[in-house]
mmCIF file of C-alpha atoms in Angstrom:
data_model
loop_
_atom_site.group_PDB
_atom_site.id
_atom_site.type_symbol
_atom_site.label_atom_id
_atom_site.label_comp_id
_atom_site.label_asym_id
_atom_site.label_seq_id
_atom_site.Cartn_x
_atom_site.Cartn_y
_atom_site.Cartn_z
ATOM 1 C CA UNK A 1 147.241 113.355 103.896
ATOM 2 C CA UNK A 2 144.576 114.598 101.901
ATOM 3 C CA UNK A 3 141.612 112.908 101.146
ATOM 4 C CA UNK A 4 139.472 113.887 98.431
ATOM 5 C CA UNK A 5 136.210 112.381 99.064
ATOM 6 C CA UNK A 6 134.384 113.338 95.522
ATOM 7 C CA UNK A 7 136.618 110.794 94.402
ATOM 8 C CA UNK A 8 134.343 108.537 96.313
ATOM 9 C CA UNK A 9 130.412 109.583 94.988
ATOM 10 C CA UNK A 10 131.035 107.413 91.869
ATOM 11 C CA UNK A 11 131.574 103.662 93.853
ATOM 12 C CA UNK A 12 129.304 104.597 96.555
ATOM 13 C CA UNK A 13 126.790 105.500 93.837
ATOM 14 C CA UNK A 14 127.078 102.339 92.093
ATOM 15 C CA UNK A 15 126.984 100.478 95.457
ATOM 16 C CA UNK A 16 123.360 102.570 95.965
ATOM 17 C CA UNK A 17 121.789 101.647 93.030
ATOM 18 C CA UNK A 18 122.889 97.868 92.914
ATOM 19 C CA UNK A 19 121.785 97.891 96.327
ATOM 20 C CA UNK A 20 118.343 99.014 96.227
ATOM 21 C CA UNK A 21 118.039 97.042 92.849
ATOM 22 C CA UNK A 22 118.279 94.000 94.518
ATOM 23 C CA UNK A 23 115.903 95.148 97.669
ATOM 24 C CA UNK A 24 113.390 96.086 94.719
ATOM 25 C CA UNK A 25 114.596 92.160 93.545
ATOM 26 C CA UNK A 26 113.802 90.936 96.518
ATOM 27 C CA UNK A 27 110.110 93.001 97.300
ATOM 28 C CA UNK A 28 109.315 91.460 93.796
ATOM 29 C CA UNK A 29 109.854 88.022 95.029
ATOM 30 C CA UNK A 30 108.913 88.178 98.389
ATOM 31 C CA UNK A 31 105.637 89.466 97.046
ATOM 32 C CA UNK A 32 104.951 86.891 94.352
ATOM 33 C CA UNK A 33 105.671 83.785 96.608
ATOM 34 C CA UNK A 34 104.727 84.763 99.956
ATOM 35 C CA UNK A 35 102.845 87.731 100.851
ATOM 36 C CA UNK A 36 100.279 87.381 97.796
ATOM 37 C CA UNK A 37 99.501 83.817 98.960
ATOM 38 C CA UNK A 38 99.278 84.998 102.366
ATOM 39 C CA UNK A 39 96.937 87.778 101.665
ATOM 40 C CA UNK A 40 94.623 85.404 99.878
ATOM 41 C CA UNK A 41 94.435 83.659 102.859
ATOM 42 C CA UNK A 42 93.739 86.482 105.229
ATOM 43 C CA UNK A 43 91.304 87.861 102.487
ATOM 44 C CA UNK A 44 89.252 84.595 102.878
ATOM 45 C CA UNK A 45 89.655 84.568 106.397
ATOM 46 C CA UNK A 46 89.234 88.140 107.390
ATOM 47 C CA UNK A 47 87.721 89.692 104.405
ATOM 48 C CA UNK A 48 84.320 90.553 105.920
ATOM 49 C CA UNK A 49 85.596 91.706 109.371
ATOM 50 C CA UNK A 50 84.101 94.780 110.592
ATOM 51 C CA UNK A 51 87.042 95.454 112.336
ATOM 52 C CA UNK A 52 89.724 95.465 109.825
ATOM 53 C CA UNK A 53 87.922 96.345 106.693
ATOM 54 C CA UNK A 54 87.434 100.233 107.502
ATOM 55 C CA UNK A 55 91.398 100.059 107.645
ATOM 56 C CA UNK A 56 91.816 98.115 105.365
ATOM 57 C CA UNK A 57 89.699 100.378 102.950
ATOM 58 C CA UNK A 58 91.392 103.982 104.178
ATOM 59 C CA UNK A 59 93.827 105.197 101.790
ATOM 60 C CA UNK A 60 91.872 103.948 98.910
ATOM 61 C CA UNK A 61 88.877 105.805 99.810
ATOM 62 C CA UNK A 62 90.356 109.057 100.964
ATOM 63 C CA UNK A 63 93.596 109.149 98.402
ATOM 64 C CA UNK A 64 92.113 107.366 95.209
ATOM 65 C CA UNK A 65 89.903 107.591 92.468
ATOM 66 C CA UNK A 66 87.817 105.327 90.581
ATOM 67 C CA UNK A 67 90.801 104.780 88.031
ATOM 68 C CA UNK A 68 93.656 104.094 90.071
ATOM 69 C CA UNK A 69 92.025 102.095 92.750
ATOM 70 C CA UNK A 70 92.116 99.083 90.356
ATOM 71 C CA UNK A 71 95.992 99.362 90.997
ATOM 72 C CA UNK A 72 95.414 99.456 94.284
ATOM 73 C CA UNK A 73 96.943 96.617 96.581
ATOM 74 C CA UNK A 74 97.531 96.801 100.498
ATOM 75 C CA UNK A 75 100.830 94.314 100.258
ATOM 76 C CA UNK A 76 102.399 96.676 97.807
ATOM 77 C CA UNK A 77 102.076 99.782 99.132
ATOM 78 C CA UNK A 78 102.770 98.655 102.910
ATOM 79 C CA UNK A 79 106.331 96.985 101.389
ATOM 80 C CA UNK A 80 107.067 100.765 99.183
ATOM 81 C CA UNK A 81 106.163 102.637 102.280
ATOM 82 C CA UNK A 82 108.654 100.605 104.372
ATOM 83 C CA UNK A 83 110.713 100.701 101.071
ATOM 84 C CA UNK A 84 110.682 104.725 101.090
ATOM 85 C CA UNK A 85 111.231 105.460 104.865
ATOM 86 C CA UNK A 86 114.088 102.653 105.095
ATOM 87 C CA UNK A 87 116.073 103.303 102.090
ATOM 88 C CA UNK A 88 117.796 105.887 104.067
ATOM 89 C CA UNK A 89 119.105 103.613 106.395
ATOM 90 C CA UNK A 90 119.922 100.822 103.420
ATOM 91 C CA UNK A 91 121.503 104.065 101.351
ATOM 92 C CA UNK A 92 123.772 104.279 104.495
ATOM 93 C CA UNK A 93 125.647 101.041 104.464
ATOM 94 C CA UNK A 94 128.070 102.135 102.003
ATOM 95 C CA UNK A 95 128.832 105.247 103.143
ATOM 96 C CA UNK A 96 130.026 103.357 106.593
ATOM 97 C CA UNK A 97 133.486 102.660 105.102
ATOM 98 C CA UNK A 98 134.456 106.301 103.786
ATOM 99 C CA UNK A 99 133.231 107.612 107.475
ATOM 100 C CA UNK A 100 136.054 105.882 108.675
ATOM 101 C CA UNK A 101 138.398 108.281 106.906
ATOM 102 C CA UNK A 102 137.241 110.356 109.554
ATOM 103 C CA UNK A 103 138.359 108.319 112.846
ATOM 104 C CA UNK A 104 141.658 109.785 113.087
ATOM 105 C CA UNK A 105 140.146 112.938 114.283
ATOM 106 C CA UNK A 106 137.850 113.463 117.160
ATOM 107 C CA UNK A 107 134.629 111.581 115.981
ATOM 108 C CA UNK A 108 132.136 114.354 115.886
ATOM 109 C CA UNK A 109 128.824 114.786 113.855
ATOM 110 C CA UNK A 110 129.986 115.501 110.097
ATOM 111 C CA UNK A 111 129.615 119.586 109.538
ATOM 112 C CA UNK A 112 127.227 119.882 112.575
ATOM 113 C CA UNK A 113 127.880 123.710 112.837
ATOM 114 C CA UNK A 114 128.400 124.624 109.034
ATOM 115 C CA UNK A 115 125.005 124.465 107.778
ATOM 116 C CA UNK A 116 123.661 126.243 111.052
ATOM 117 C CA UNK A 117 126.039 129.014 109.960
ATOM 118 C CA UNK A 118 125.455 129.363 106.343
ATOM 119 C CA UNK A 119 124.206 132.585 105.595
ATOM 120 C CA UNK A 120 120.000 132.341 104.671
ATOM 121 C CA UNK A 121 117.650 134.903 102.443
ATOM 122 C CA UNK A 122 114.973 136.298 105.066
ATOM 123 C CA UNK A 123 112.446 134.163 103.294
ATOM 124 C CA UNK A 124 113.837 130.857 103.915
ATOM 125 C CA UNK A 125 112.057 128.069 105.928
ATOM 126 C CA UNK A 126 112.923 127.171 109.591
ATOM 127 C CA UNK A 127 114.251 123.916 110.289
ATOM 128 C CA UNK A 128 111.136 122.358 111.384
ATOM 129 C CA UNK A 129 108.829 123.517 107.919
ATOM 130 C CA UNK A 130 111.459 120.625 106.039
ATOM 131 C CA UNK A 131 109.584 117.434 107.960
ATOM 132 C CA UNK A 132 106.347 119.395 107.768
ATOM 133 C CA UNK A 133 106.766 118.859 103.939
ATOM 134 C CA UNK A 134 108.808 115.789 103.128
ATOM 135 C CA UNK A 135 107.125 113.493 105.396
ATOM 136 C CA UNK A 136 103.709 113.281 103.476
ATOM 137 C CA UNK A 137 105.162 114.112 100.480
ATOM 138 C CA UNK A 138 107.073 110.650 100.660
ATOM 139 C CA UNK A 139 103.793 108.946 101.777
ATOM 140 C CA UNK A 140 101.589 110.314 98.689
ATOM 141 C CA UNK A 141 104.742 109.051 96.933
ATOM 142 C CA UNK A 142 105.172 105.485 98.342
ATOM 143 C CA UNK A 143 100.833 105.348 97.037
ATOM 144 C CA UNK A 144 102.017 106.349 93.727
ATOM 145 C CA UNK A 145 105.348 103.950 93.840
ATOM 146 C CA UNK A 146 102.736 100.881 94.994
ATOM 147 C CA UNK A 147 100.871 102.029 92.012
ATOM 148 C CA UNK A 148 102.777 101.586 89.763
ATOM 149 C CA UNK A 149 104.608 98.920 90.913
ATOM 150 C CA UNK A 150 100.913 97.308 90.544
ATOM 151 C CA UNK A 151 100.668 98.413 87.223
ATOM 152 C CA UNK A 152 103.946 96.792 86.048
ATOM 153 C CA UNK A 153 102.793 93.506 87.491
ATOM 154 C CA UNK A 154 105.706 93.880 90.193
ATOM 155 C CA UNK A 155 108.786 94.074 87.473
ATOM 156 C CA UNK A 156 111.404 95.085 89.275
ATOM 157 C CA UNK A 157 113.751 95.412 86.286
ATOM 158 C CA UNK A 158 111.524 97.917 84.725
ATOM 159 C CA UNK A 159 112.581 101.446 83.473
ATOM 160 C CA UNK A 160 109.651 103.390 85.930
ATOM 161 C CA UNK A 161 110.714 100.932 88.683
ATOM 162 C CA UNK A 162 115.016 101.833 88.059
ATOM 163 C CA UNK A 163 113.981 105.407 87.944
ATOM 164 C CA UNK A 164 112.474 105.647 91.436
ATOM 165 C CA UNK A 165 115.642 103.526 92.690
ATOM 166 C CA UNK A 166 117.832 106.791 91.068
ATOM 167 C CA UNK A 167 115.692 109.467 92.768
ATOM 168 C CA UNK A 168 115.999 107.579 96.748
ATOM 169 C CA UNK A 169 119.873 107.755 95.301
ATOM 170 C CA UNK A 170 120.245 110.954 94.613
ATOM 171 C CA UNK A 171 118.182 111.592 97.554
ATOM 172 C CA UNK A 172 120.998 110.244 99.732
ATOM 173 C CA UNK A 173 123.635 111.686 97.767
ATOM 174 C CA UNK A 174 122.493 115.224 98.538
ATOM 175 C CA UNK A 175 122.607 114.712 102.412
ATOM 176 C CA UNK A 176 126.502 113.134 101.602
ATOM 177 C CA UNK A 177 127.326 116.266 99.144
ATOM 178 C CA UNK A 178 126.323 118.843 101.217
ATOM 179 C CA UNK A 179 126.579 117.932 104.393
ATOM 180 C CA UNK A 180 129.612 115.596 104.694
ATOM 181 C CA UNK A 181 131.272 117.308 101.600
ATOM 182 C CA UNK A 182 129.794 120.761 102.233
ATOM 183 C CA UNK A 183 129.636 121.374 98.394
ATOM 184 C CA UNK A 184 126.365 123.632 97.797
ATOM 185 C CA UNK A 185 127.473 123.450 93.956
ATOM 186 C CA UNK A 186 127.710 120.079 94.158
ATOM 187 C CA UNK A 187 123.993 119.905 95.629
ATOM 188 C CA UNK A 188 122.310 121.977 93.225
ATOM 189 C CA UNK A 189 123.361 118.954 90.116
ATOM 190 C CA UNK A 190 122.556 116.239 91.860
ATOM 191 C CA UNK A 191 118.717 117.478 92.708
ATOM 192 C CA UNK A 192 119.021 118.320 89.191
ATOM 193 C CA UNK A 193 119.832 114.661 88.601
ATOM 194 C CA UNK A 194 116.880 114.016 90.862
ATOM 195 C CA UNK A 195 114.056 116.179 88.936
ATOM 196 C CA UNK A 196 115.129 114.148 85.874
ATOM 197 C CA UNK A 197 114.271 111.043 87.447
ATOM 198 C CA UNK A 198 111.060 112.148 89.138
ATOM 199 C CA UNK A 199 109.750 114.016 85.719
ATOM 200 C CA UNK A 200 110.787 111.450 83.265
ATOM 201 C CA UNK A 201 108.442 109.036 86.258
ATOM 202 C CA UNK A 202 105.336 111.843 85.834
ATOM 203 C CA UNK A 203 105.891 111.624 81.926
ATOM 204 C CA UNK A 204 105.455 108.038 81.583
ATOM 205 C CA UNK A 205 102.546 108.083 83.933
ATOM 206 C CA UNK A 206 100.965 110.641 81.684
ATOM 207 C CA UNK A 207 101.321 108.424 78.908
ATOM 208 C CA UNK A 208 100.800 105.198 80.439
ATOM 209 C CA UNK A 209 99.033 105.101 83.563
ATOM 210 C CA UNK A 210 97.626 108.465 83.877
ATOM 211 C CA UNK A 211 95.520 108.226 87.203
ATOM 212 C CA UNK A 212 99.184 108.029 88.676
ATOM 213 C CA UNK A 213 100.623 110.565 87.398
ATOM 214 C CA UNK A 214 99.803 112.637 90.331
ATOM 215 C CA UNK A 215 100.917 110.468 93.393
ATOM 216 C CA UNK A 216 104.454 111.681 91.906
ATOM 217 C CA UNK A 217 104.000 115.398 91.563
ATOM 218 C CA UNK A 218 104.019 116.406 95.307
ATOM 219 C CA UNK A 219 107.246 115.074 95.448
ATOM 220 C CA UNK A 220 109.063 116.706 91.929
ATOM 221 C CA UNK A 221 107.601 119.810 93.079
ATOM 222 C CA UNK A 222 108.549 119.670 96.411
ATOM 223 C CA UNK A 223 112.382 118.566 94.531
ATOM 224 C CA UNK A 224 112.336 121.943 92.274
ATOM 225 C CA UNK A 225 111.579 123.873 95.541
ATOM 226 C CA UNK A 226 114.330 122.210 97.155
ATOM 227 C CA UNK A 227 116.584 123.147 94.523
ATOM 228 C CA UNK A 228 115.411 127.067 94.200
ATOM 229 C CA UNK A 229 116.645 126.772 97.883
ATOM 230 C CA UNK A 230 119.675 125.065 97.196
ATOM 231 C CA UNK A 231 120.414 127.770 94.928
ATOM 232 C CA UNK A 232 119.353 130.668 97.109
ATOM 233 C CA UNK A 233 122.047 129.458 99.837
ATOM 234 C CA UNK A 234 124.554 128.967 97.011
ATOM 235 C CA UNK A 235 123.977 132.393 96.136
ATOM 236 C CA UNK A 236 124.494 133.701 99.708
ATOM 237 C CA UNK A 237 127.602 131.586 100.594
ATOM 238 C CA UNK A 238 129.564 131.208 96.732
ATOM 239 C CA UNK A 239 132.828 132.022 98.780
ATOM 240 C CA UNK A 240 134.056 128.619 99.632
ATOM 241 C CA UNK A 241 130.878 126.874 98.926
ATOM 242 C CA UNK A 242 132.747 124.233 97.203
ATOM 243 C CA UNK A 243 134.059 121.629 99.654
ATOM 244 C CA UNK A 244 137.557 121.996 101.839
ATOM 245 C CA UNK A 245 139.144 118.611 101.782
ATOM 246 C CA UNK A 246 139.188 116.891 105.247
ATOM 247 C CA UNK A 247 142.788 115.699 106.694
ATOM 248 C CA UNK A 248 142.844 111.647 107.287
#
């Protein structure tokens, strides 16, 4: 049988975003009722420590400015930095029923050898540049997320807030695309679908909040590069770039 697993982006993308909707639920009210009473406490109790104040005081004085460090707040931006660098795993859950399409064959790492053998421009990045990149991108961008997550007085519901839920979505979608479905075509839109999201965040920031603004552009520029190299393997692999469906 045939299994045609674009078929399956549209539930599991639902699934995503209702997923991480209510984790962003949850951080909202998890903040409000517990840690923000709790870090009163330890405020009163700690506040003056020698000890913990210098790390306490370390991102704000080496990443912000006068203007967004009124935003700033410990609590959020430890739960958005836990919130960036789990979502992968949370984006995963979903995905663990459609892997099972899979079982009747030998289980084996999903299109291990295919991207190794896709053909590359001589200017393209080695495999260990990507982490290089996308690690402190994501950290400037969990500041900027706990920023503006500040800024909205923790609104979880918020248009911002549902817009940086799409782009750890589309995020995950990519890696399923491309590497499960093997679909470079299929790539390129959806980190178009991403660059919306991130933009539209920078434009609102620009208009809003604009001492945030910039927490977000590392990571939309880091997106369009991404995509220019996206396109670049599309370009040197179009033969079958589009995905082969698996047998189940």
């Amino acid at each position: 049988m045939q299994v045609d697993h674009w078929r399956h982006v549209l539930p599991h993308t639902m699934a995503e975003v209702s997923l991480l909707m209510l984790t962003t639920l949850g951080l909202q009210l998890v903040q409000r009722f517990a840690l923000t009473p709790l870090s009163v406490v330890a405020e009163e109790s700690f506040g003056n420590s020698a000890l913990l104040q210098p790390v306490v005081d370390f991102i704000p004085s080496l990443f912000l400015d006068k203007q967004s460090e009124k935003y700033w707040s410990t609590t959020s931006f430890v739960l958005w930095a836990l919130f960036g660098y789990g979502a992968q795993f949370l984006l995963h859950l979903p995905s663990l029923w459609k892997k099972r399409i899979q079982l009747t064959k030998a289980f084996t790492p999903l299109g291990e050898g295919w991207y190794s053998e896709l053909k590359r421009p001589s200017w393209f990045p080695k495999g260990y540049f990507f982490p290089l990149v996308w690690i402190p991108v994501k950290f400037v961008r969990a500041i900027g997320h706990s920023l503006l997550w500040e800024s909205l007085e923790h609104n979880s519901m918020s248009v911002p807030v549902m817009l940086g839920v799409m782009t750890y979505v589309f995020g995950n979608m990519w890696n399923q695309v491309v590497f499960v479905q093997h679909d470079l075509l299929g790539g390129v839109a959806v980190l178009g679908m991403q660059i919306f999201c991130m933009t539209s965040i920078v434009v609102y920031c620009v208009f809003e909040v604009p001492c945030i603004a910039k927490f977000f552009v590392p990571y939309t520029v880091s997106a369009c590069a991404a995509l220019i190299l996206n396109l670049a393997l599309l370009a040197k692999n179009c033969e079958g770039s589009r995905s082969r469906p698996l047998e189940s």
